[in-house]
Short mmCIF file of C-alpha atoms in Angstrom, two decimals:
data_model
loop_
_atom_site.label_atom_id
_atom_site.label_comp_id
_atom_site.label_asym_id
_atom_site.label_seq_id
_atom_site.Cartn_x
_atom_site.Cartn_y
_atom_site.Cartn_z
CA UNK A 1 -61.66 -14.28 30.33
CA UNK A 2 -60.45 -13.75 26.80
CA UNK A 3 -57.41 -11.71 25.94
CA UNK A 4 -59.62 -9.16 24.21
CA UNK A 5 -61.15 -8.24 27.59
CA UNK A 6 -57.81 -7.42 29.18
CA UNK A 7 -57.66 -3.75 28.10
CA UNK A 8 -61.11 -3.11 29.55
CA UNK A 9 -60.19 -4.75 32.87
CA UNK A 10 -56.89 -2.91 33.09
CA UNK A 11 -58.58 0.40 32.30
CA UNK A 12 -61.25 -0.09 34.95
CA UNK A 13 -58.65 -1.04 37.54
CA UNK A 14 -56.52 2.00 36.70
CA UNK A 15 -59.49 4.36 37.09
CA UNK A 16 -60.41 2.78 40.42
CA UNK A 17 -56.86 3.15 41.76
CA UNK A 18 -56.63 6.77 40.56
CA UNK A 19 -59.99 7.63 42.20
CA UNK A 20 -58.97 6.11 45.55
CA UNK A 21 -55.57 7.79 45.40
CA UNK A 22 -57.21 11.15 44.71
CA UNK A 23 -59.42 10.84 47.79
CA UNK A 24 -56.42 9.74 49.87
CA UNK A 25 -54.28 12.69 48.78
CA UNK A 26 -57.12 15.21 49.22
CA UNK A 27 -57.90 14.11 52.77
CA UNK A 28 -54.45 13.24 54.02
CA UNK A 29 -51.90 15.36 52.13
CA UNK A 30 -51.33 17.93 54.81
CA UNK A 31 -51.09 15.38 57.62
CA UNK A 32 -48.81 13.00 55.77
CA UNK A 33 -46.55 15.63 54.21
CA UNK A 34 -46.39 18.59 56.62
CA UNK A 35 -42.97 19.62 55.31
CA UNK A 36 -44.27 20.05 51.76
CA UNK A 37 -47.30 21.92 53.03
CA UNK A 38 -45.04 24.24 55.03
CA UNK A 39 -42.88 24.84 51.98
CA UNK A 40 -45.97 25.57 49.91
CA UNK A 41 -47.23 28.14 52.41
CA UNK A 42 -43.74 29.65 52.64
CA UNK A 43 -43.62 29.86 48.85
CA UNK A 44 -46.97 31.70 48.79
CA UNK A 45 -45.63 34.25 51.27
CA UNK A 46 -42.46 34.80 49.25
CA UNK A 47 -43.99 35.14 45.83
CA UNK A 48 -47.55 36.29 46.57
CA UNK A 49 -50.80 35.01 45.14
CA UNK A 50 -50.14 36.54 41.76
CA UNK A 51 -46.43 35.73 41.67
CA UNK A 52 -44.63 33.36 39.37
CA UNK A 53 -46.32 29.96 39.66
CA UNK A 54 -43.27 28.07 38.48
CA UNK A 55 -41.13 29.75 41.11
CA UNK A 56 -43.70 28.86 43.78
CA UNK A 57 -43.71 25.21 42.75
CA UNK A 58 -39.90 25.08 42.71
CA UNK A 59 -39.73 26.72 46.15
CA UNK A 60 -42.31 24.30 47.55
CA UNK A 61 -40.45 21.21 46.41
CA UNK A 62 -36.81 22.17 46.58
CA UNK A 63 -36.52 25.17 48.93
CA UNK A 64 -35.20 28.67 48.14
CA UNK A 65 -34.32 29.28 44.52
CA UNK A 66 -32.44 32.57 44.79
CA UNK A 67 -30.23 34.52 47.17
CA UNK A 68 -33.15 36.64 48.33
CA UNK A 69 -35.08 33.57 49.44
CA UNK A 70 -33.26 33.32 52.74
CA UNK A 71 -34.70 32.18 56.03
CA UNK A 72 -36.85 34.74 57.82
CA UNK A 73 -35.54 35.88 61.18
CA UNK A 74 -37.19 34.01 64.03
CA UNK A 75 -36.89 37.18 66.11
CA UNK A 76 -39.01 39.39 63.88
CA UNK A 77 -42.56 39.48 62.61
CA UNK A 78 -42.71 40.09 58.87
CA UNK A 79 -45.49 40.14 56.27
CA UNK A 80 -43.36 40.08 53.13
CA UNK A 81 -46.32 39.76 50.79
CA UNK A 82 -47.65 43.16 51.86
CA UNK A 83 -44.29 44.77 52.59
CA UNK A 84 -45.26 45.43 56.22
CA UNK A 85 -43.20 44.71 59.34
CA UNK A 86 -44.63 44.64 62.86
CA UNK A 87 -43.11 47.52 64.80
CA UNK A 88 -39.47 48.48 65.11
CA UNK A 89 -38.65 44.85 65.91
CA UNK A 90 -39.52 43.98 62.34
CA UNK A 91 -36.64 46.10 61.05
CA UNK A 92 -34.09 43.84 62.70
CA UNK A 93 -32.24 41.24 60.64
CA UNK A 94 -32.05 40.30 56.96
CA UNK A 95 -29.24 42.82 56.45
CA UNK A 96 -27.42 42.73 53.10
CA UNK A 97 -24.12 41.01 52.44
CA UNK A 98 -21.90 43.50 50.62
CA UNK A 99 -18.94 42.68 48.40
CA UNK A 100 -16.20 45.15 49.31
CA UNK A 101 -14.73 45.68 45.88
CA UNK A 102 -11.44 47.36 46.77
CA UNK A 103 -10.45 44.72 49.33
CA UNK A 104 -11.50 41.90 47.01
CA UNK A 105 -9.47 43.26 44.11
CA UNK A 106 -6.38 43.80 46.28
CA UNK A 107 -6.38 40.34 47.86
CA UNK A 108 -7.60 38.19 44.99
CA UNK A 109 -10.33 36.83 47.25
CA UNK A 110 -13.98 37.80 47.56
CA UNK A 111 -14.38 39.77 50.78
CA UNK A 112 -18.01 40.07 51.87
CA UNK A 113 -19.32 42.14 54.76
CA UNK A 114 -22.60 41.67 56.60
CA UNK A 115 -23.97 45.24 56.86
CA UNK A 116 -25.23 45.07 60.44
CA UNK A 117 -25.24 48.86 60.71
CA UNK A 118 -28.41 48.67 58.57
CA UNK A 119 -30.42 47.00 61.33
CA UNK A 120 -33.32 49.38 61.82
CA UNK A 121 -33.67 49.59 65.59
CA UNK A 122 -30.30 50.56 67.04
CA UNK A 123 -28.18 50.23 63.91
CA UNK A 124 -25.85 47.41 64.96
CA UNK A 125 -25.74 43.62 65.46
CA UNK A 126 -26.73 44.30 69.06
CA UNK A 127 -30.31 44.80 67.86
CA UNK A 128 -30.55 41.04 67.44
CA UNK A 129 -29.08 40.41 70.87
CA UNK A 130 -31.19 43.00 72.70
CA UNK A 131 -34.42 41.69 71.19
CA UNK A 132 -33.63 38.06 72.02
CA UNK A 133 -32.63 38.91 75.61
CA UNK A 134 -35.87 40.84 76.12
CA UNK A 135 -38.03 38.12 74.55
CA UNK A 136 -36.45 35.39 76.68
CA UNK A 137 -36.83 37.52 79.82
CA UNK A 138 -40.52 38.01 79.02
CA UNK A 139 -40.99 34.26 78.51
CA UNK A 140 -39.39 33.64 81.91
CA UNK A 141 -41.54 36.27 83.63
CA UNK A 142 -38.58 38.50 84.43
CA UNK A 143 -40.06 41.36 82.41
CA UNK A 144 -43.70 42.31 82.09
CA UNK A 145 -44.94 45.26 79.97
CA UNK A 146 -46.89 47.93 81.82
CA UNK A 147 -45.54 47.00 85.26
CA UNK A 148 -42.94 49.73 85.25
CA UNK A 149 -40.00 47.37 84.78
CA UNK A 150 -36.56 48.75 83.91
CA UNK A 151 -33.85 47.06 81.86
CA UNK A 152 -30.36 47.65 83.25
CA UNK A 153 -27.19 47.04 81.29
CA UNK A 154 -23.48 47.76 81.38
CA UNK A 155 -22.31 48.55 77.86
CA UNK A 156 -19.84 50.60 75.84
CA UNK A 157 -22.70 51.87 73.72
CA UNK A 158 -24.27 49.75 71.00
CA UNK A 159 -26.11 47.24 73.19
CA UNK A 160 -27.39 50.09 75.32
CA UNK A 161 -28.72 51.91 72.26
CA UNK A 162 -30.51 48.78 71.02
CA UNK A 163 -31.96 48.13 74.47
CA UNK A 164 -33.11 51.73 74.83
CA UNK A 165 -35.00 51.60 71.52
CA UNK A 166 -36.60 48.21 72.16
CA UNK A 167 -37.37 48.96 75.80
CA UNK A 168 -39.56 51.91 74.81
CA UNK A 169 -41.17 49.91 72.02
CA UNK A 170 -42.13 47.09 74.39
CA UNK A 171 -43.21 49.12 77.41
CA UNK A 172 -40.09 49.32 79.58
CA UNK A 173 -37.52 51.85 80.76
CA UNK A 174 -33.78 51.54 80.23
CA UNK A 175 -30.89 52.37 82.58
CA UNK A 176 -27.45 52.23 80.99
CA UNK A 177 -24.07 52.25 82.74
CA UNK A 178 -21.05 52.89 80.52
CA UNK A 179 -17.35 53.84 80.85
CA UNK A 180 -16.69 57.57 80.77
CA UNK A 181 -14.07 57.26 78.02
CA UNK A 182 -16.61 56.21 75.37
CA UNK A 183 -17.55 58.59 72.56
CA UNK A 184 -19.89 61.25 73.97
CA UNK A 185 -22.33 60.94 71.06
CA UNK A 186 -23.26 57.47 72.30
CA UNK A 187 -24.41 58.67 75.71
CA UNK A 188 -26.09 61.69 74.10
CA UNK A 189 -28.05 59.36 71.82
CA UNK A 190 -29.04 57.17 74.75
CA UNK A 191 -30.33 60.23 76.58
CA UNK A 192 -32.44 61.29 73.60
CA UNK A 193 -33.82 57.75 73.39
CA UNK A 194 -35.19 58.17 76.90
CA UNK A 195 -32.65 56.08 78.78
CA UNK A 196 -31.06 56.96 82.09
CA UNK A 197 -27.30 57.10 81.51
CA UNK A 198 -24.51 56.71 84.06
CA UNK A 199 -21.01 57.39 82.78
CA UNK A 200 -18.62 55.87 85.29
CA UNK A 201 -14.81 55.88 85.68
CA UNK A 202 -12.98 53.09 83.88
CA UNK A 203 -12.24 50.24 86.29
CA UNK A 204 -11.24 46.55 86.10
CA UNK A 205 -13.99 43.94 86.24
CA UNK A 206 -12.91 43.06 89.79
CA UNK A 207 -13.98 46.53 90.95
CA UNK A 208 -17.61 46.95 92.18
CA UNK A 209 -17.63 50.26 90.31
CA UNK A 210 -16.98 48.59 86.93
CA UNK A 211 -19.81 49.56 84.59
CA UNK A 212 -21.13 46.00 84.32
CA UNK A 213 -21.07 45.41 88.08
CA UNK A 214 -22.78 48.72 88.68
CA UNK A 215 -25.62 47.87 86.29
CA UNK A 216 -26.12 44.53 88.04
CA UNK A 217 -26.27 46.28 91.41
CA UNK A 218 -28.76 48.88 90.16
CA UNK A 219 -31.09 46.10 88.95
CA UNK A 220 -30.91 44.34 92.32
CA UNK A 221 -31.66 47.55 94.18
CA UNK A 222 -34.66 48.22 91.95
CA UNK A 223 -36.16 44.76 92.45
CA UNK A 224 -35.54 44.85 96.21
CA UNK A 225 -37.29 48.21 96.60
CA UNK A 226 -40.49 47.80 98.64
CA UNK A 227 -42.25 50.89 97.29
CA UNK A 228 -42.91 49.60 93.75
CA UNK A 229 -44.24 46.39 92.17
CA UNK A 230 -41.91 46.86 89.20
CA UNK A 231 -38.74 44.87 88.73
CA UNK A 232 -35.23 45.58 87.56
CA UNK A 233 -33.86 43.23 84.91
CA UNK A 234 -30.10 43.01 84.39
CA UNK A 235 -29.64 42.06 80.73
CA UNK A 236 -26.09 40.77 81.35
CA UNK A 237 -25.04 40.70 77.69
CA UNK A 238 -21.56 39.35 78.48
CA UNK A 239 -22.80 36.18 80.20
CA UNK A 240 -26.40 35.81 78.97
CA UNK A 241 -26.62 32.85 76.56
CA UNK A 242 -29.46 34.63 74.74
CA UNK A 243 -26.67 36.73 73.20
CA UNK A 244 -24.93 34.07 71.13
CA UNK A 245 -28.26 32.28 70.63
CA UNK A 246 -29.57 35.34 68.77
CA UNK A 247 -26.78 34.96 66.22
CA UNK A 248 -27.37 31.22 65.93
CA UNK A 249 -31.05 31.96 65.18
CA UNK A 250 -30.56 34.80 62.73
CA UNK A 251 -27.10 36.02 61.70
CA UNK A 252 -25.68 32.57 61.00
CA UNK A 253 -28.68 31.38 58.93
CA UNK A 254 -28.70 34.62 56.96
CA UNK A 255 -25.00 34.32 56.09
CA UNK A 256 -25.51 30.69 55.11
CA UNK A 257 -28.38 31.56 52.78
CA UNK A 258 -26.73 34.68 51.33
CA UNK A 259 -23.63 32.72 50.39
CA UNK A 260 -25.67 30.25 48.39
CA UNK A 261 -25.91 27.55 51.03
CA UNK A 262 -22.69 28.12 52.94
CA UNK A 263 -20.24 28.79 50.10
CA UNK A 264 -17.70 30.63 52.26
CA UNK A 265 -14.20 29.73 53.34
CA UNK A 266 -13.63 32.01 56.31
CA UNK A 267 -15.63 34.03 58.82
CA UNK A 268 -13.84 36.92 60.55
CA UNK A 269 -15.21 38.88 63.51
CA UNK A 270 -14.12 40.70 66.63
CA UNK A 271 -15.33 39.88 70.12
CA UNK A 272 -16.52 42.10 72.93
CA UNK A 273 -19.09 39.88 74.57
CA UNK A 274 -18.17 37.16 72.08
CA UNK A 275 -21.76 36.52 71.07
CA UNK A 276 -21.41 37.22 67.35
CA UNK A 277 -18.37 35.07 66.61
CA UNK A 278 -19.58 32.25 68.88
CA UNK A 279 -23.15 32.18 67.56
CA UNK A 280 -22.22 32.36 63.88
CA UNK A 281 -19.42 29.80 64.28
CA UNK A 282 -21.69 27.37 66.11
CA UNK A 283 -24.39 27.65 63.47
CA UNK A 284 -22.11 27.30 60.46
CA UNK A 285 -19.70 24.71 61.82
CA UNK A 286 -22.02 22.61 63.96
CA UNK A 287 -25.60 23.02 62.77
CA UNK A 288 -24.70 23.28 59.07
CA UNK A 289 -21.78 20.88 59.28
CA UNK A 290 -19.15 23.09 57.64
CA UNK A 291 -16.65 22.02 60.29
CA UNK A 292 -13.00 22.24 59.33
CA UNK A 293 -13.86 23.47 55.83
CA UNK A 294 -14.69 26.86 57.36
CA UNK A 295 -11.94 28.92 58.97
CA UNK A 296 -13.18 31.12 61.85
CA UNK A 297 -10.80 33.96 62.70
CA UNK A 298 -10.93 36.40 65.63
CA UNK A 299 -10.19 40.06 64.87
CA UNK A 300 -8.69 41.58 68.01
CA UNK A 301 -7.52 45.15 68.70
CA UNK A 302 -4.30 46.01 70.47
CA UNK A 303 -4.47 45.71 74.26
CA UNK A 304 -7.02 42.91 74.22
CA UNK A 305 -6.11 39.52 75.67
CA UNK A 306 -8.26 37.37 73.39
CA UNK A 307 -5.63 37.16 70.63
CA UNK A 308 -3.21 35.46 73.03
CA UNK A 309 -5.96 33.22 74.38
CA UNK A 310 -6.78 31.91 70.91
CA UNK A 311 -3.20 31.68 69.63
CA UNK A 312 -1.39 30.57 72.78
CA UNK A 313 -4.03 29.40 75.24
CA UNK A 314 -3.34 32.06 77.87
CA UNK A 315 -4.33 35.70 78.25
CA UNK A 316 -1.07 36.99 79.71
CA UNK A 317 2.19 35.76 81.15
CA UNK A 318 2.06 33.04 83.84
CA UNK A 319 2.51 35.68 86.56
CA UNK A 320 -0.78 37.41 85.75
CA UNK A 321 -4.20 35.92 86.39
CA UNK A 322 -7.03 36.71 84.00
CA UNK A 323 -9.24 39.63 84.98
CA UNK A 324 -7.04 40.91 87.84
CA UNK A 325 -4.88 43.53 86.16
CA UNK A 326 -5.39 46.97 87.71
CA UNK A 327 -5.47 48.84 84.47
CA UNK A 328 -7.83 50.16 81.83
CA UNK A 329 -9.90 47.41 80.29
CA UNK A 330 -8.24 47.58 76.87
CA UNK A 331 -5.46 49.90 75.70
CA UNK A 332 -7.06 50.88 72.41
CA UNK A 333 -9.30 53.56 70.99
CA UNK A 334 -11.42 50.86 69.36
CA UNK A 335 -14.86 50.59 70.94
CA UNK A 336 -17.10 47.53 71.08
CA UNK A 337 -14.54 44.73 70.74
CA UNK A 338 -11.51 43.64 72.72
CA UNK A 339 -11.61 42.41 76.31
CA UNK A 340 -9.31 40.96 78.95
CA UNK A 341 -11.49 38.19 80.32
CA UNK A 342 -13.33 35.16 78.97
CA UNK A 343 -17.10 35.59 78.91
CA UNK A 344 -19.56 32.71 78.79
CA UNK A 345 -20.64 33.83 75.33
CA UNK A 346 -17.09 33.73 73.98
CA UNK A 347 -16.42 30.42 75.72
CA UNK A 348 -19.46 28.89 73.98
CA UNK A 349 -17.65 29.14 70.65
CA UNK A 350 -13.99 29.36 71.59
CA UNK A 351 -13.24 25.81 70.53
CA UNK A 352 -14.50 26.63 67.03
CA UNK A 353 -12.13 29.58 66.49
CA UNK A 354 -9.17 28.57 64.34
CA UNK A 355 -6.97 31.65 64.42
CA UNK A 356 -6.70 35.28 65.53
CA UNK A 357 -5.36 38.48 63.95
CA UNK A 358 -4.16 41.39 66.06
CA UNK A 359 -4.93 44.83 64.60
CA UNK A 360 -3.29 48.07 65.70
CA UNK A 361 -5.16 51.34 66.17
CA UNK A 362 -3.22 52.84 63.28
CA UNK A 363 -4.24 50.02 60.95
CA UNK A 364 -7.88 50.42 62.01
CA UNK A 365 -7.77 54.18 61.34
CA UNK A 366 -6.15 53.72 57.94
CA UNK A 367 -8.64 51.00 56.95
CA UNK A 368 -11.59 53.20 57.95
CA UNK A 369 -10.30 56.00 55.75
CA UNK A 370 -9.51 53.58 52.90
CA UNK A 371 -13.10 52.28 52.92
CA UNK A 372 -14.47 55.81 52.62
CA UNK A 373 -12.12 56.72 49.77
CA UNK A 374 -12.48 53.52 47.74
CA UNK A 375 -15.87 52.03 48.63
CA UNK A 376 -17.97 54.84 50.08
CA UNK A 377 -18.33 52.94 53.36
CA UNK A 378 -18.34 55.10 56.52
CA UNK A 379 -17.89 52.73 59.45
CA UNK A 380 -16.84 52.66 63.07
CA UNK A 381 -13.71 51.35 64.73
CA UNK A 382 -14.73 47.72 65.26
CA UNK A 383 -15.80 47.41 61.62
CA UNK A 384 -12.40 48.71 60.54
CA UNK A 385 -10.64 46.14 62.74
CA UNK A 386 -12.77 43.39 61.19
CA UNK A 387 -11.85 44.50 57.67
CA UNK A 388 -8.11 44.60 58.41
CA UNK A 389 -8.33 41.08 59.83
CA UNK A 390 -10.34 39.96 56.80
CA UNK A 391 -7.57 41.18 54.50
CA UNK A 392 -4.88 39.43 56.54
CA UNK A 393 -6.94 36.24 56.55
CA UNK A 394 -7.56 36.41 52.80
CA UNK A 395 -3.83 36.65 52.10
CA UNK A 396 -3.32 33.32 53.87
CA UNK A 397 -5.93 31.56 51.75
CA UNK A 398 -6.04 30.39 48.12
CA UNK A 399 -7.02 33.02 45.61
CA UNK A 400 -10.72 33.04 44.92
CA UNK A 401 -11.62 32.15 48.50
CA UNK A 402 -14.66 33.77 50.09
CA UNK A 403 -14.16 35.66 53.36
CA UNK A 404 -17.12 37.03 55.30
CA UNK A 405 -16.86 39.68 58.02
CA UNK A 406 -19.12 42.13 59.88
CA UNK A 407 -19.69 45.88 59.48
CA UNK A 408 -20.92 46.60 62.99
CA UNK A 409 -22.01 50.22 63.10
CA UNK A 410 -21.78 53.56 61.35
CA UNK A 411 -18.91 55.98 61.76
CA UNK A 412 -21.47 58.54 62.95
CA UNK A 413 -21.19 57.03 66.44
CA UNK A 414 -17.44 57.51 66.50
CA UNK A 415 -16.99 61.14 65.48
CA UNK A 416 -15.61 62.55 68.72
CA UNK A 417 -13.00 59.85 69.28
CA UNK A 418 -12.10 57.43 66.47
CA UNK A 419 -12.79 59.71 63.50
CA UNK A 420 -11.35 62.70 65.34
CA UNK A 421 -8.12 60.76 65.69
CA UNK A 422 -8.20 59.88 61.98
CA UNK A 423 -8.39 63.59 61.21
CA UNK A 424 -5.52 64.32 63.61
CA UNK A 425 -3.43 61.73 61.75
CA UNK A 426 -3.87 63.82 58.63
CA UNK A 427 -5.68 61.06 56.78
CA UNK A 428 -8.54 63.36 55.80
CA UNK A 429 -6.25 66.03 54.38
CA UNK A 430 -6.96 66.51 50.68
CA UNK A 431 -3.23 66.69 50.04
CA UNK A 432 -2.75 63.27 51.63
CA UNK A 433 -1.42 60.80 49.07
CA UNK A 434 -4.25 58.46 48.13
CA UNK A 435 -2.47 56.43 45.47
CA UNK A 436 -0.70 53.98 47.78
CA UNK A 437 -1.79 50.38 47.50
CA UNK A 438 -3.74 48.77 50.34
CA UNK A 439 -0.83 46.80 51.70
CA UNK A 440 1.43 49.85 51.95
CA UNK A 441 -1.35 51.73 53.74
CA UNK A 442 -1.84 48.93 56.27
CA UNK A 443 1.82 48.05 56.61
CA UNK A 444 1.37 44.38 55.75
CA UNK A 445 3.08 42.16 53.21
CA UNK A 446 1.45 41.36 49.90
CA UNK A 447 0.69 37.83 48.85
CA UNK A 448 4.07 36.32 48.10
CA UNK A 449 2.89 33.60 45.75
CA UNK A 450 -0.20 32.75 43.79
CA UNK A 451 -2.19 30.05 45.55
CA UNK A 452 -4.59 27.87 43.65
#
């Protein structure tokens, strides 16, 4: 063959190879590259059929291209293209991450708060937990819609509210046991949501009359009853692993995506059941590999034993065993966080918690009022504790660090107790001096030196 024939041969060969490759790609693309196909379909959902084609191609090949392109909650059913969610469950998750300007300016760090009070079912992070516990119980055959089943739970309020909403939505009844020193508006709301409410005297966990033990007993009695085919399901939020798993599935991934792929230096949260701090810590530190680069800090109210457990390894002095003190559960007006025993949910993430900050009731009250005055945020007691601890944590970190915390629920659930006390302190008086700096208000020291 002469050299003059080479171009023709090469051209024919190139066309043949291209034709075969085209057939191969057409027939086998989806099977050989399922990840790219999944990304392509995900991109179509995000941007719609008429959306930006370039953005779709970028999303398909390289993943999310903006903060809004975060992972969808695995607990909810969402049709983003049409703007429709499936039932009240679809309103759970994907809550915004808010920069709290006043706290950021005061500390020199960026303090971000996950606005969990904007969850659309019960208005707290417990929406995620309640839904996951119900879904797992259904998968295990412990709950069946239409059979007359009842969900029983011992709670100080928020989990009960979430369960009451979701129980009705999924064909169940709810029976809630709660301490009688909780804000009355919580039990009133539960009643209006159709739940049976038992307010019981405060007792230690060793007492059969403790609100959690009573809920467990009520569920057993229901299931054992011979006159009905229905069953009683004890949700058991303190020990049920579906609690922290809900935050591993949803809250943690959302925070990771909203911070641009895990660009945060500290995560601060209180613990009641321990599910939030354990689930988020496990996701960020273990699944996303942030490890020691992320500082996880417990926010603990006065009277709780968890601060000592994290800082010193023991709840109390050597003469007192955990969970046996004959006293009120926690000596604080803060509701929702603080406890004097180690739950399985807290234990699941305890080894990932680096530090703890103890917050007094007075600091929580002053922070709640500060947030209203300076940021327009009206929050409950546990949110205020989280924000105080976030400030303290920020002051120990280099300037410019990013600290993420949780805004758990609205102040509307705390009017008769927490916010009533704030008013009694005179913090809502118009003549009250509002010009003090944050650190004077909280009674903590300012940053002593500029860290870099």
